[in-house]
Short mmCIF file of N, CA and C in Angstrom, two decimals:
data_model
loop_
_atom_site.label_atom_id
_atom_site.label_comp_id
_atom_site.label_asym_id
_atom_site.label_seq_id
_atom_site.Cartn_x
_atom_site.Cartn_y
_atom_site.Cartn_z
N UNK A 1 19.26 52.56 -84.26
CA UNK A 1 18.94 51.22 -83.81
C UNK A 1 20.22 50.47 -83.42
N UNK A 2 21.32 50.83 -84.00
CA UNK A 2 22.58 50.17 -83.66
C UNK A 2 23.09 50.62 -82.30
N UNK A 3 22.54 51.71 -81.76
CA UNK A 3 22.99 52.22 -80.47
C UNK A 3 22.53 51.33 -79.32
N UNK A 4 21.44 50.60 -79.50
CA UNK A 4 20.86 49.79 -78.43
C UNK A 4 21.17 48.31 -78.73
N UNK A 5 21.66 47.62 -77.73
CA UNK A 5 21.98 46.21 -77.90
C UNK A 5 20.71 45.39 -78.13
N UNK A 6 20.88 44.23 -78.78
CA UNK A 6 19.73 43.37 -79.11
C UNK A 6 19.04 42.86 -77.84
N UNK A 7 19.81 42.62 -76.79
CA UNK A 7 19.19 42.07 -75.58
C UNK A 7 18.18 43.06 -74.99
N UNK A 8 18.41 44.35 -75.17
CA UNK A 8 17.46 45.34 -74.68
C UNK A 8 16.15 45.24 -75.46
N UNK A 9 16.26 45.04 -76.77
CA UNK A 9 15.06 44.88 -77.60
C UNK A 9 14.27 43.63 -77.20
N UNK A 10 14.97 42.59 -76.84
CA UNK A 10 14.29 41.38 -76.40
C UNK A 10 13.55 41.64 -75.08
N UNK A 11 14.17 42.39 -74.19
CA UNK A 11 13.50 42.70 -72.92
C UNK A 11 12.28 43.61 -73.15
N UNK A 12 12.40 44.53 -74.11
CA UNK A 12 11.25 45.37 -74.48
C UNK A 12 10.13 44.49 -75.02
N UNK A 13 10.51 43.52 -75.86
CA UNK A 13 9.51 42.59 -76.41
C UNK A 13 8.85 41.78 -75.29
N UNK A 14 9.66 41.35 -74.31
CA UNK A 14 9.12 40.59 -73.17
C UNK A 14 8.11 41.44 -72.40
N UNK A 15 8.46 42.70 -72.16
CA UNK A 15 7.53 43.59 -71.46
C UNK A 15 6.26 43.82 -72.28
N UNK A 16 6.44 43.99 -73.60
CA UNK A 16 5.28 44.20 -74.48
C UNK A 16 4.38 42.96 -74.51
N UNK A 17 4.97 41.77 -74.39
CA UNK A 17 4.16 40.55 -74.35
C UNK A 17 3.52 40.36 -72.98
N UNK A 18 4.10 40.97 -71.96
CA UNK A 18 3.51 40.89 -70.63
C UNK A 18 2.26 41.71 -70.49
N UNK A 19 2.12 42.77 -71.27
CA UNK A 19 0.93 43.64 -71.18
C UNK A 19 -0.33 42.87 -71.58
N UNK A 20 -0.38 42.21 -72.73
CA UNK A 20 -1.63 41.45 -73.03
C UNK A 20 -1.85 40.28 -72.08
N UNK A 21 -0.75 39.78 -71.49
CA UNK A 21 -0.93 38.71 -70.49
C UNK A 21 -1.76 39.25 -69.32
N UNK A 22 -1.45 40.43 -68.86
CA UNK A 22 -2.17 41.02 -67.73
C UNK A 22 -3.58 41.42 -68.15
N UNK A 23 -3.72 42.00 -69.34
CA UNK A 23 -5.03 42.53 -69.77
C UNK A 23 -6.00 41.39 -70.11
N UNK A 24 -5.52 40.37 -70.82
CA UNK A 24 -6.40 39.30 -71.28
C UNK A 24 -6.38 38.06 -70.43
N UNK A 25 -5.42 37.94 -69.52
CA UNK A 25 -5.24 36.74 -68.69
C UNK A 25 -5.03 35.49 -69.55
N UNK A 26 -4.35 35.65 -70.66
CA UNK A 26 -4.01 34.50 -71.52
C UNK A 26 -2.56 34.12 -71.23
N UNK A 27 -2.34 32.96 -70.62
CA UNK A 27 -1.00 32.57 -70.21
C UNK A 27 -0.03 32.38 -71.37
N UNK A 28 -0.56 32.21 -72.57
CA UNK A 28 0.34 32.03 -73.73
C UNK A 28 1.23 33.25 -73.93
N UNK A 29 0.71 34.44 -73.66
CA UNK A 29 1.54 35.64 -73.79
C UNK A 29 2.68 35.62 -72.78
N UNK A 30 2.45 35.10 -71.60
CA UNK A 30 3.50 34.96 -70.61
C UNK A 30 4.59 33.99 -71.07
N UNK A 31 4.18 32.94 -71.76
CA UNK A 31 5.16 31.98 -72.25
C UNK A 31 6.02 32.60 -73.36
N UNK A 32 5.39 33.43 -74.21
CA UNK A 32 6.16 34.14 -75.21
C UNK A 32 7.10 35.15 -74.55
N UNK A 33 6.65 35.78 -73.48
CA UNK A 33 7.51 36.74 -72.76
C UNK A 33 8.72 36.03 -72.17
N UNK A 34 8.52 34.84 -71.63
CA UNK A 34 9.66 34.07 -71.10
C UNK A 34 10.61 33.71 -72.24
N UNK A 35 10.07 33.35 -73.40
CA UNK A 35 10.92 33.07 -74.55
C UNK A 35 11.73 34.29 -74.96
N UNK A 36 11.16 35.48 -74.85
CA UNK A 36 11.86 36.72 -75.17
C UNK A 36 12.97 36.99 -74.15
N UNK A 37 12.71 36.69 -72.90
CA UNK A 37 13.75 36.86 -71.87
C UNK A 37 14.90 35.87 -72.14
N UNK A 38 14.55 34.64 -72.53
CA UNK A 38 15.62 33.66 -72.86
C UNK A 38 16.43 34.14 -74.04
N UNK A 39 15.79 34.75 -75.05
CA UNK A 39 16.51 35.29 -76.18
C UNK A 39 17.39 36.46 -75.74
N UNK A 40 16.93 37.26 -74.78
CA UNK A 40 17.74 38.36 -74.27
C UNK A 40 18.99 37.84 -73.59
N UNK A 41 18.85 36.75 -72.86
CA UNK A 41 20.01 36.13 -72.19
C UNK A 41 20.98 35.62 -73.25
N UNK A 42 20.44 34.97 -74.30
CA UNK A 42 21.31 34.47 -75.38
C UNK A 42 22.05 35.64 -76.04
N UNK A 43 21.36 36.73 -76.25
CA UNK A 43 21.98 37.92 -76.83
C UNK A 43 23.07 38.48 -75.94
N UNK A 44 22.77 38.52 -74.65
CA UNK A 44 23.75 39.03 -73.69
C UNK A 44 24.99 38.16 -73.62
N UNK A 45 24.84 36.86 -73.94
CA UNK A 45 25.99 35.97 -73.96
C UNK A 45 26.72 36.00 -75.29
N UNK A 46 26.26 36.83 -76.23
CA UNK A 46 26.98 37.02 -77.49
C UNK A 46 26.46 36.21 -78.66
N UNK A 47 25.29 35.59 -78.55
CA UNK A 47 24.76 34.80 -79.64
C UNK A 47 24.32 35.73 -80.79
N UNK A 48 24.42 35.22 -82.01
CA UNK A 48 23.97 36.04 -83.14
C UNK A 48 22.45 36.02 -83.25
N UNK A 49 21.89 36.81 -84.16
CA UNK A 49 20.45 36.99 -84.27
C UNK A 49 19.71 35.69 -84.56
N UNK A 50 20.25 34.85 -85.39
CA UNK A 50 19.60 33.58 -85.73
C UNK A 50 19.45 32.71 -84.50
N UNK A 51 20.50 32.63 -83.69
CA UNK A 51 20.45 31.83 -82.47
C UNK A 51 19.44 32.44 -81.48
N UNK A 52 19.41 33.76 -81.39
CA UNK A 52 18.46 34.43 -80.50
C UNK A 52 17.03 34.09 -80.89
N UNK A 53 16.73 34.16 -82.17
CA UNK A 53 15.37 33.85 -82.66
C UNK A 53 15.07 32.37 -82.38
N UNK A 54 16.02 31.49 -82.61
CA UNK A 54 15.81 30.06 -82.35
C UNK A 54 15.54 29.83 -80.86
N UNK A 55 16.30 30.50 -80.00
CA UNK A 55 16.06 30.35 -78.56
C UNK A 55 14.67 30.82 -78.20
N UNK A 56 14.26 31.98 -78.76
CA UNK A 56 12.91 32.49 -78.52
C UNK A 56 11.86 31.47 -78.92
N UNK A 57 11.98 30.96 -80.14
CA UNK A 57 10.98 30.01 -80.67
C UNK A 57 10.98 28.72 -79.86
N UNK A 58 12.16 28.17 -79.61
CA UNK A 58 12.23 26.88 -78.91
C UNK A 58 11.68 26.99 -77.49
N UNK A 59 12.08 28.03 -76.75
CA UNK A 59 11.59 28.20 -75.37
C UNK A 59 10.07 28.44 -75.36
N UNK A 60 9.60 29.29 -76.25
CA UNK A 60 8.16 29.60 -76.28
C UNK A 60 7.33 28.37 -76.64
N UNK A 61 7.75 27.67 -77.66
CA UNK A 61 7.00 26.47 -78.09
C UNK A 61 7.07 25.39 -77.03
N UNK A 62 8.24 25.22 -76.40
CA UNK A 62 8.35 24.20 -75.36
C UNK A 62 7.43 24.53 -74.18
N UNK A 63 7.39 25.79 -73.79
CA UNK A 63 6.49 26.16 -72.69
C UNK A 63 5.03 25.94 -73.06
N UNK A 64 4.66 26.32 -74.26
CA UNK A 64 3.26 26.13 -74.67
C UNK A 64 2.93 24.65 -74.76
N UNK A 65 3.88 23.83 -75.25
CA UNK A 65 3.63 22.40 -75.40
C UNK A 65 3.56 21.69 -74.06
N UNK A 66 4.32 22.16 -73.07
CA UNK A 66 4.37 21.48 -71.79
C UNK A 66 3.42 22.09 -70.77
N UNK A 67 3.48 23.40 -70.62
CA UNK A 67 2.73 24.07 -69.53
C UNK A 67 1.25 24.21 -69.86
N UNK A 68 0.92 24.55 -71.09
CA UNK A 68 -0.49 24.79 -71.44
C UNK A 68 -1.40 23.61 -71.19
N UNK A 69 -1.02 22.37 -71.59
CA UNK A 69 -1.92 21.24 -71.29
C UNK A 69 -2.11 21.01 -69.79
N UNK A 70 -1.04 21.26 -69.02
CA UNK A 70 -1.15 21.10 -67.58
C UNK A 70 -2.12 22.17 -67.01
N UNK A 71 -2.02 23.39 -67.48
CA UNK A 71 -2.90 24.46 -67.03
C UNK A 71 -4.34 24.18 -67.41
N UNK A 72 -4.57 23.71 -68.63
CA UNK A 72 -5.95 23.40 -69.08
C UNK A 72 -6.53 22.28 -68.22
N UNK A 73 -5.75 21.25 -67.95
CA UNK A 73 -6.22 20.14 -67.13
C UNK A 73 -6.51 20.62 -65.72
N UNK A 74 -5.65 21.44 -65.17
CA UNK A 74 -5.86 21.96 -63.83
C UNK A 74 -7.10 22.85 -63.73
N UNK A 75 -7.34 23.64 -64.76
CA UNK A 75 -8.49 24.54 -64.77
C UNK A 75 -9.80 23.76 -64.86
N UNK A 76 -9.80 22.60 -65.51
CA UNK A 76 -11.05 21.85 -65.70
C UNK A 76 -11.38 20.90 -64.55
N UNK A 77 -10.44 20.71 -63.62
CA UNK A 77 -10.68 19.81 -62.48
C UNK A 77 -11.58 20.46 -61.45
N UNK A 78 -12.42 19.66 -60.83
CA UNK A 78 -13.24 20.12 -59.72
C UNK A 78 -12.37 20.16 -58.47
N UNK A 79 -12.67 21.05 -57.53
CA UNK A 79 -11.89 21.08 -56.30
C UNK A 79 -12.02 19.76 -55.55
N UNK A 80 -10.93 19.27 -55.03
CA UNK A 80 -10.95 17.98 -54.34
C UNK A 80 -11.42 18.13 -52.90
N UNK A 81 -11.34 19.31 -52.35
CA UNK A 81 -11.73 19.53 -50.98
C UNK A 81 -13.01 20.35 -50.97
N UNK A 82 -14.07 19.74 -50.49
CA UNK A 82 -15.36 20.45 -50.39
C UNK A 82 -15.32 21.40 -49.21
N UNK A 83 -15.82 22.61 -49.40
CA UNK A 83 -15.85 23.59 -48.32
C UNK A 83 -17.23 24.19 -48.20
N UNK A 84 -17.46 24.90 -47.13
CA UNK A 84 -18.74 25.55 -46.90
C UNK A 84 -19.88 24.54 -46.82
N UNK A 85 -21.03 24.90 -47.40
CA UNK A 85 -22.20 24.01 -47.29
C UNK A 85 -21.99 22.75 -48.11
N UNK A 86 -21.13 22.79 -49.14
CA UNK A 86 -20.86 21.57 -49.91
C UNK A 86 -20.22 20.50 -49.03
N UNK A 87 -19.45 20.91 -48.03
CA UNK A 87 -18.81 19.93 -47.13
C UNK A 87 -19.82 19.27 -46.19
N UNK A 88 -21.00 19.87 -46.04
CA UNK A 88 -22.01 19.31 -45.13
C UNK A 88 -22.88 18.25 -45.81
N UNK A 89 -22.94 18.28 -47.12
CA UNK A 89 -23.76 17.28 -47.82
C UNK A 89 -23.17 15.90 -47.61
N UNK A 90 -24.07 14.95 -47.26
CA UNK A 90 -23.64 13.58 -47.02
C UNK A 90 -23.22 13.30 -45.59
N UNK A 91 -23.14 14.32 -44.75
CA UNK A 91 -22.75 14.12 -43.35
C UNK A 91 -23.94 13.63 -42.52
N UNK A 92 -23.63 13.07 -41.38
CA UNK A 92 -24.69 12.63 -40.47
C UNK A 92 -24.96 13.71 -39.45
N UNK A 93 -26.20 13.75 -38.98
CA UNK A 93 -26.63 14.70 -37.99
C UNK A 93 -27.54 14.01 -36.99
N UNK A 94 -27.77 14.66 -35.87
CA UNK A 94 -28.66 14.10 -34.83
C UNK A 94 -29.85 15.05 -34.70
N UNK A 95 -31.04 14.46 -34.68
CA UNK A 95 -32.26 15.23 -34.56
C UNK A 95 -32.39 15.75 -33.12
N UNK A 96 -32.58 17.06 -32.99
CA UNK A 96 -32.78 17.67 -31.65
C UNK A 96 -34.26 17.89 -31.36
N UNK A 97 -34.98 18.37 -32.37
CA UNK A 97 -36.43 18.56 -32.27
C UNK A 97 -37.05 17.84 -33.45
N UNK A 98 -38.23 17.31 -33.28
CA UNK A 98 -38.89 16.55 -34.33
C UNK A 98 -38.79 17.25 -35.68
N UNK A 99 -38.36 16.48 -36.70
CA UNK A 99 -38.20 17.02 -38.06
C UNK A 99 -39.20 16.30 -38.97
N UNK A 100 -39.99 17.09 -39.70
CA UNK A 100 -40.90 16.53 -40.69
C UNK A 100 -40.78 17.38 -41.96
N UNK A 101 -41.76 17.30 -42.81
CA UNK A 101 -41.71 18.05 -44.07
C UNK A 101 -41.81 19.56 -43.91
N UNK A 102 -42.26 20.01 -42.72
CA UNK A 102 -42.37 21.46 -42.50
C UNK A 102 -41.21 22.05 -41.73
N UNK A 103 -40.45 21.24 -41.00
CA UNK A 103 -39.30 21.77 -40.30
C UNK A 103 -38.96 21.03 -39.05
N UNK A 104 -37.95 21.52 -38.35
CA UNK A 104 -37.45 20.93 -37.11
C UNK A 104 -36.02 21.39 -36.90
N UNK A 105 -35.30 20.77 -35.94
CA UNK A 105 -33.92 21.14 -35.64
C UNK A 105 -33.03 19.92 -35.56
N UNK A 106 -31.80 20.07 -36.06
CA UNK A 106 -30.80 19.00 -35.99
C UNK A 106 -29.49 19.60 -35.50
N UNK A 107 -28.59 18.72 -35.05
CA UNK A 107 -27.23 19.14 -34.71
C UNK A 107 -26.33 18.56 -35.79
N UNK A 108 -25.71 19.49 -36.54
CA UNK A 108 -24.90 19.11 -37.69
C UNK A 108 -23.53 19.79 -37.55
N UNK A 109 -22.47 18.99 -37.53
CA UNK A 109 -21.10 19.51 -37.44
C UNK A 109 -20.95 20.42 -36.23
N UNK A 110 -21.57 20.07 -35.11
CA UNK A 110 -21.44 20.84 -33.88
C UNK A 110 -22.33 22.06 -33.80
N UNK A 111 -23.14 22.29 -34.80
CA UNK A 111 -24.02 23.48 -34.80
C UNK A 111 -25.48 23.03 -34.93
N UNK A 112 -26.35 23.88 -34.42
CA UNK A 112 -27.79 23.61 -34.53
C UNK A 112 -28.26 24.21 -35.85
N UNK A 113 -28.96 23.38 -36.63
CA UNK A 113 -29.47 23.80 -37.94
C UNK A 113 -30.98 23.58 -37.98
N UNK A 114 -31.67 24.42 -38.72
CA UNK A 114 -33.05 24.10 -39.05
C UNK A 114 -33.01 23.05 -40.11
N UNK A 115 -34.02 22.21 -40.11
CA UNK A 115 -34.02 21.09 -41.06
C UNK A 115 -35.43 20.75 -41.47
N UNK A 116 -35.53 20.08 -42.61
CA UNK A 116 -36.80 19.53 -43.03
C UNK A 116 -36.53 18.19 -43.71
N UNK A 117 -37.55 17.34 -43.69
CA UNK A 117 -37.40 15.99 -44.26
C UNK A 117 -37.52 16.06 -45.78
N UNK A 118 -36.70 15.28 -46.46
CA UNK A 118 -36.77 15.19 -47.92
C UNK A 118 -38.13 14.60 -48.31
N UNK A 119 -38.51 13.53 -47.63
CA UNK A 119 -39.82 12.91 -47.83
C UNK A 119 -40.81 13.61 -46.90
N UNK A 120 -41.71 14.40 -47.47
CA UNK A 120 -42.61 15.21 -46.67
C UNK A 120 -43.54 14.39 -45.78
N UNK A 121 -43.72 13.12 -46.09
CA UNK A 121 -44.59 12.26 -45.31
C UNK A 121 -43.86 11.59 -44.14
N UNK A 122 -42.60 11.79 -44.01
CA UNK A 122 -41.80 11.11 -42.98
C UNK A 122 -41.44 12.09 -41.89
N UNK A 123 -41.34 11.60 -40.66
CA UNK A 123 -40.92 12.41 -39.52
C UNK A 123 -39.78 11.69 -38.79
N UNK A 124 -38.87 12.50 -38.24
CA UNK A 124 -37.74 11.97 -37.48
C UNK A 124 -37.83 12.50 -36.05
N UNK A 125 -37.63 11.63 -35.10
CA UNK A 125 -37.78 11.97 -33.69
C UNK A 125 -36.42 12.33 -33.07
N UNK A 126 -36.43 13.08 -31.96
CA UNK A 126 -35.18 13.47 -31.30
C UNK A 126 -34.30 12.26 -30.96
N UNK A 127 -33.00 12.42 -31.21
CA UNK A 127 -32.04 11.33 -30.94
C UNK A 127 -31.72 10.49 -32.17
N UNK A 128 -32.56 10.54 -33.20
CA UNK A 128 -32.29 9.75 -34.41
C UNK A 128 -31.14 10.34 -35.18
N UNK A 129 -30.33 9.46 -35.80
CA UNK A 129 -29.27 9.90 -36.69
C UNK A 129 -29.84 9.95 -38.10
N UNK A 130 -29.56 11.04 -38.79
CA UNK A 130 -30.07 11.25 -40.16
C UNK A 130 -28.91 11.65 -41.07
N UNK A 131 -29.14 11.54 -42.36
CA UNK A 131 -28.16 11.95 -43.34
C UNK A 131 -28.62 13.25 -43.99
N UNK A 132 -27.68 14.16 -44.16
CA UNK A 132 -27.96 15.43 -44.83
C UNK A 132 -27.83 15.21 -46.33
N UNK A 133 -28.93 15.47 -47.04
CA UNK A 133 -28.96 15.29 -48.50
C UNK A 133 -28.50 16.54 -49.22
N UNK A 134 -28.95 17.70 -48.74
CA UNK A 134 -28.56 18.97 -49.35
C UNK A 134 -28.79 20.08 -48.34
N UNK A 135 -28.26 21.23 -48.69
CA UNK A 135 -28.49 22.43 -47.88
C UNK A 135 -29.27 23.41 -48.77
N UNK A 136 -30.45 23.79 -48.28
CA UNK A 136 -31.31 24.72 -49.03
C UNK A 136 -31.37 26.02 -48.25
N UNK A 137 -30.53 26.97 -48.64
CA UNK A 137 -30.45 28.21 -47.87
C UNK A 137 -29.80 27.93 -46.53
N UNK A 138 -30.55 28.15 -45.44
CA UNK A 138 -30.05 27.88 -44.10
C UNK A 138 -30.74 26.65 -43.51
N UNK A 139 -31.34 25.83 -44.37
CA UNK A 139 -32.06 24.64 -43.93
C UNK A 139 -31.42 23.40 -44.48
N UNK A 140 -31.16 22.42 -43.61
CA UNK A 140 -30.61 21.15 -44.06
C UNK A 140 -31.77 20.24 -44.45
N UNK A 141 -31.65 19.63 -45.59
CA UNK A 141 -32.67 18.67 -46.04
C UNK A 141 -32.11 17.27 -45.72
N UNK A 142 -32.90 16.53 -44.95
CA UNK A 142 -32.41 15.24 -44.41
C UNK A 142 -33.26 14.08 -44.87
N UNK A 143 -32.68 12.90 -44.68
CA UNK A 143 -33.42 11.66 -44.91
C UNK A 143 -32.91 10.59 -43.97
#
């Protein structure tokens, strides 16, 4: 064991902590791995074992205390930019063919869509502007 420098052991520990990071996708293991790399740097600079362990603990805890809450907050946020059919909800469209509860055609975002009225008793005539309430499959539901 005396044949191998301490910094090598810290790098081995960092690699060993990187394996569960990849397997479990738990970022905390990555933060511990970064702490181990910092301890390897401290060892390479000639720090004794106590300082190396302190560097490992301080860097790991600091990363968990700072980065983890940011990651959790980021993971729980909804995307700010709606894409796909979600981006079409709430947009205005123009009726091309009469739309009622059974169907019709509208022009939405430059494309022709099949559509049906949200209120089955209501009909929309060509040229009217309507609001898209939702997209049901390939059919826009309007009002």
